[in-house]
CSV table of C-alpha atoms in Angstrom, one decimal:
chain,number,residue,atom,x,y,z
G,96,UNK,CA,112.4,104.1,111.0
G,97,UNK,CA,116.0,104.9,111.6
G,98,UNK,CA,116.9,107.1,114.6
G,99,UNK,CA,120.5,108.0,113.7
G,100,UNK,CA,121.2,110.3,110.8
G,101,UNK,CA,124.5,111.4,109.3
G,102,UNK,CA,125.1,115.0,108.2
G,103,UNK,CA,124.9,115.7,104.5
G,104,UNK,CA,128.1,115.9,102.4
G,105,UNK,CA,126.2,117.8,99.7
G,106,UNK,CA,123.4,117.4,97.2
G,107,UNK,CA,124.6,114.1,95.7
G,108,UNK,CA,124.3,112.5,99.2
G,109,UNK,CA,120.5,112.7,98.8
G,110,UNK,CA,120.5,110.2,95.9
G,111,UNK,CA,121.2,107.2,98.0
G,112,UNK,CA,117.9,107.7,99.9
G,113,UNK,CA,115.7,107.5,96.8
G,114,UNK,CA,113.6,104.4,96.2
G,115,UNK,CA,115.2,104.0,92.8
G,116,UNK,CA,118.4,106.0,92.9
G,117,UNK,CA,119.5,105.6,89.3
G,118,UNK,CA,116.1,106.2,87.8
G,119,UNK,CA,115.0,109.2,90.0
G,120,UNK,CA,118.2,111.2,90.1
G,121,UNK,CA,118.0,113.1,86.8
G,122,UNK,CA,118.6,116.7,85.8
G,123,UNK,CA,115.4,118.6,85.4
G,124,UNK,CA,113.4,116.3,87.7
G,125,UNK,CA,112.3,116.9,91.3
G,126,UNK,CA,114.6,114.8,93.4
G,127,UNK,CA,117.9,116.3,92.1
G,128,UNK,CA,116.4,119.8,91.7
G,129,UNK,CA,115.2,119.9,95.2
G,130,UNK,CA,118.5,118.6,96.7
G,131,UNK,CA,120.5,121.3,95.0
G,132,UNK,CA,118.0,124.0,96.0
G,133,UNK,CA,117.9,123.1,99.7
G,134,UNK,CA,121.7,122.5,100.0
G,135,UNK,CA,122.4,125.8,98.2
G,136,UNK,CA,120.1,127.7,100.6
G,137,UNK,CA,122.1,126.9,103.7
G,138,UNK,CA,118.8,127.0,105.6
G,139,UNK,CA,115.3,127.4,104.3
G,140,UNK,CA,115.0,128.3,100.6
G,141,UNK,CA,113.5,131.8,100.6
G,142,UNK,CA,110.3,130.7,98.8
G,143,UNK,CA,109.8,128.1,101.6
G,144,UNK,CA,110.5,130.7,104.3
G,145,UNK,CA,107.7,132.8,102.9
G,146,UNK,CA,105.2,130.1,103.7
G,147,UNK,CA,105.7,130.9,107.4
G,148,UNK,CA,105.6,133.9,109.7
G,149,UNK,CA,108.8,135.9,109.8
G,150,UNK,CA,111.4,135.3,111.0
G,151,UNK,CA,111.6,131.6,109.8
G,152,UNK,CA,114.5,129.4,110.6
G,153,UNK,CA,115.3,125.9,109.6
G,154,UNK,CA,116.2,123.8,112.6
G,155,UNK,CA,116.6,120.4,110.9
G,156,UNK,CA,116.0,119.0,107.4
G,157,UNK,CA,115.9,115.2,106.6
G,158,UNK,CA,115.6,114.1,103.0
G,159,UNK,CA,113.4,111.2,101.9
G,160,UNK,CA,111.8,110.9,105.3
G,161,UNK,CA,109.5,108.0,106.0
G,162,UNK,CA,106.5,108.0,108.3
G,163,UNK,CA,104.6,104.7,109.0
G,164,UNK,CA,100.8,104.7,108.5
G,165,UNK,CA,98.4,102.0,109.6
G,166,UNK,CA,96.9,99.6,107.2
G,167,UNK,CA,99.9,98.2,105.5
G,168,UNK,CA,103.7,98.3,105.1
G,169,UNK,CA,104.0,101.2,102.7
G,170,UNK,CA,105.1,104.3,104.4
G,171,UNK,CA,104.6,108.0,103.5
G,172,UNK,CA,107.9,109.2,102.2
G,173,UNK,CA,108.3,112.9,102.0
G,174,UNK,CA,111.1,114.5,99.9
G,175,UNK,CA,112.0,116.6,102.9
G,176,UNK,CA,111.0,116.7,106.5
G,177,UNK,CA,111.8,120.0,108.1
G,178,UNK,CA,111.6,121.3,111.6
G,179,UNK,CA,111.0,125.0,111.3
G,180,UNK,CA,111.0,127.8,113.9
G,181,UNK,CA,109.0,130.8,112.9
G,182,UNK,CA,108.0,133.7,115.0
G,183,UNK,CA,107.3,132.0,118.4
G,184,UNK,CA,106.1,128.7,116.9
G,185,UNK,CA,107.7,125.4,115.9
G,186,UNK,CA,106.4,123.5,112.9
G,187,UNK,CA,106.8,119.9,111.6
G,188,UNK,CA,106.7,120.3,107.8
G,189,UNK,CA,106.6,117.8,105.0
G,190,UNK,CA,107.8,119.1,101.7
G,191,UNK,CA,106.8,117.5,98.4
G,192,UNK,CA,109.1,118.4,95.5
G,193,UNK,CA,107.7,118.6,92.0
G,194,UNK,CA,108.7,119.7,88.5
G,195,UNK,CA,106.2,118.3,86.1
G,196,UNK,CA,105.5,115.1,87.9
G,197,UNK,CA,101.8,114.5,88.8
G,198,UNK,CA,100.5,113.7,92.3
G,199,UNK,CA,99.7,110.1,91.2
G,200,UNK,CA,96.4,108.4,91.8
G,201,UNK,CA,93.1,109.9,93.1
G,202,UNK,CA,91.7,108.4,96.2
G,203,UNK,CA,89.1,106.6,94.1
G,204,UNK,CA,91.9,105.0,91.9
G,205,UNK,CA,93.9,104.1,95.0
G,206,UNK,CA,90.8,102.4,96.6
G,207,UNK,CA,90.0,100.5,93.4
G,208,UNK,CA,90.7,97.3,95.3
G,209,UNK,CA,89.4,98.3,98.8
G,210,UNK,CA,91.3,96.0,101.1
G,211,UNK,CA,90.8,96.1,104.8
G,212,UNK,CA,94.2,97.7,105.2
G,213,UNK,CA,93.3,100.5,102.7
G,214,UNK,CA,90.0,101.1,104.5
G,215,UNK,CA,91.8,101.4,107.8
G,216,UNK,CA,94.4,103.8,106.4
G,217,UNK,CA,91.9,106.1,104.8
G,218,UNK,CA,89.8,106.2,107.9
G,219,UNK,CA,92.9,107.0,110.0
G,220,UNK,CA,93.9,109.8,107.7
G,221,UNK,CA,90.4,111.3,107.7
G,222,UNK,CA,90.3,111.2,111.5
G,223,UNK,CA,93.7,113.0,111.7
G,224,UNK,CA,92.7,115.7,109.1
G,225,UNK,CA,89.1,116.1,110.1
G,226,UNK,CA,87.9,115.1,106.7
G,227,UNK,CA,84.9,113.1,105.4
G,228,UNK,CA,85.7,110.1,103.1
G,229,UNK,CA,82.7,111.1,100.9
G,230,UNK,CA,84.5,114.3,99.9
G,231,UNK,CA,87.8,112.6,98.8
G,232,UNK,CA,87.1,110.6,95.6
G,233,UNK,CA,88.8,112.9,93.1
G,234,UNK,CA,91.5,114.3,95.5
G,235,UNK,CA,95.0,113.0,95.0
G,236,UNK,CA,95.9,110.4,97.6
G,237,UNK,CA,99.5,111.6,97.8
G,238,UNK,CA,98.4,114.9,99.1
G,239,UNK,CA,96.2,113.6,101.9
G,240,UNK,CA,98.7,111.0,103.2
G,241,UNK,CA,101.6,113.5,103.1
G,242,UNK,CA,99.5,116.0,105.1
G,243,UNK,CA,98.6,113.2,107.6
G,244,UNK,CA,102.3,112.3,108.0
G,245,UNK,CA,103.0,115.9,108.9
G,246,UNK,CA,100.3,115.8,111.6
G,247,UNK,CA,101.7,112.5,112.9
G,248,UNK,CA,105.2,113.9,113.3
G,249,UNK,CA,103.9,117.2,114.7
G,250,UNK,CA,102.2,115.2,117.5
G,251,UNK,CA,105.3,113.1,118.0
G,252,UNK,CA,107.6,116.0,118.2
G,253,UNK,CA,105.0,118.1,120.1
G,254,UNK,CA,105.4,121.1,117.7
G,255,UNK,CA,102.9,123.9,117.6
G,256,UNK,CA,101.8,123.1,114.1
G,257,UNK,CA,102.1,120.8,111.1
G,258,UNK,CA,102.7,121.8,107.5
G,259,UNK,CA,102.5,120.2,104.1
G,260,UNK,CA,104.2,122.3,101.4
G,261,UNK,CA,104.5,121.6,97.7
G,262,UNK,CA,107.9,122.9,96.4
G,263,UNK,CA,107.2,123.2,92.7
G,264,UNK,CA,109.8,124.1,90.0
G,265,UNK,CA,107.3,123.8,87.2
G,266,UNK,CA,107.3,127.0,85.1
G,267,UNK,CA,103.7,126.3,84.2
G,268,UNK,CA,102.6,125.4,87.8
G,269,UNK,CA,101.5,122.0,86.6
G,270,UNK,CA,99.1,120.2,88.9
G,271,UNK,CA,98.4,123.3,91.0
G,272,UNK,CA,94.7,122.7,90.5
G,273,UNK,CA,95.0,119.3,92.2
G,274,UNK,CA,96.6,121.0,95.2
G,275,UNK,CA,93.9,123.7,95.2
G,276,UNK,CA,91.2,120.9,95.2
G,277,UNK,CA,92.9,119.4,98.3
G,278,UNK,CA,93.1,122.8,100.1
G,279,UNK,CA,89.4,123.4,99.3
G,280,UNK,CA,88.5,120.3,101.5
G,281,UNK,CA,89.4,122.5,104.5
G,282,UNK,CA,87.3,125.5,103.2
G,283,UNK,CA,90.4,127.4,102.2
G,284,UNK,CA,91.6,128.9,98.9
G,285,UNK,CA,95.0,128.0,97.6
G,286,UNK,CA,97.2,130.7,96.1
G,287,UNK,CA,100.7,130.2,94.7
G,288,UNK,CA,103.5,131.4,97.0
G,289,UNK,CA,101.2,131.8,100.0
G,290,UNK,CA,100.5,129.7,103.0
G,291,UNK,CA,97.1,129.1,104.5
G,292,UNK,CA,96.3,127.7,107.9
G,293,UNK,CA,93.4,125.6,109.3
G,294,UNK,CA,92.8,124.2,112.8
G,295,UNK,CA,92.2,120.5,113.0
G,296,UNK,CA,89.7,118.9,115.3
G,297,UNK,CA,92.5,118.0,117.8
G,298,UNK,CA,93.4,121.7,118.0
G,299,UNK,CA,96.6,121.4,116.0
G,300,UNK,CA,97.2,124.0,113.3
G,301,UNK,CA,97.9,122.7,109.8
G,302,UNK,CA,99.7,125.0,107.3
G,303,UNK,CA,99.4,124.3,103.6
G,304,UNK,CA,101.3,126.0,100.8
G,305,UNK,CA,102.6,126.0,97.2
G,306,UNK,CA,106.1,127.5,96.9
G,307,UNK,CA,107.6,128.2,93.5
G,308,UNK,CA,111.2,127.2,93.4
G,309,UNK,CA,114.1,128.9,91.6
G,310,UNK,CA,114.2,127.6,88.0
G,311,UNK,CA,118.1,127.8,87.9
G,312,UNK,CA,118.2,124.6,90.0
G,313,UNK,CA,116.5,122.7,87.1
G,314,UNK,CA,119.9,122.7,85.4
G,315,UNK,CA,121.8,121.2,88.4
């Protein structure tokens, strides 16, 4: 993980950090849409700010942020890692940008070949989030490892809470039900454009939210 970061020169600077820069940087898709939205905001996009208690302030945003997880070399790579100050709290937030892209494999599909590394990783994630493996089979793996990465960084930065927020630009809210199923694991009910909060076994608060992005950035 790099420790030195260079200030952004604009939305196009985000492209270089993508896993496949030429393939993933396309108008109407999440990577480019998200970059133009966040750069245009000059702080937190208003729909993201509404996920937090007012007033909410962006302290730092890092695109394509990687967090190591045990059980292999593949890291959890968030579209945006944001340190947010809201009310009298600080939050380490992972933001997952979407247009119509799915959340990829379910936990069952990801564990199709259950290596020792995968078993170690899923056990670690469950311990962090206070979840039982038996409740995960049809939940999207991307959602649980992204939430776990938020918790890892919240503990590392010693923030008051962690957050995992889906920043969706889909006019039809595609894949919202997958997000709602994930939130249901914590005994909570997901609603578009509203944040919900749970307290993890280690006492850390975890904030989950689905924010609807401004559709004009789909044309960027």
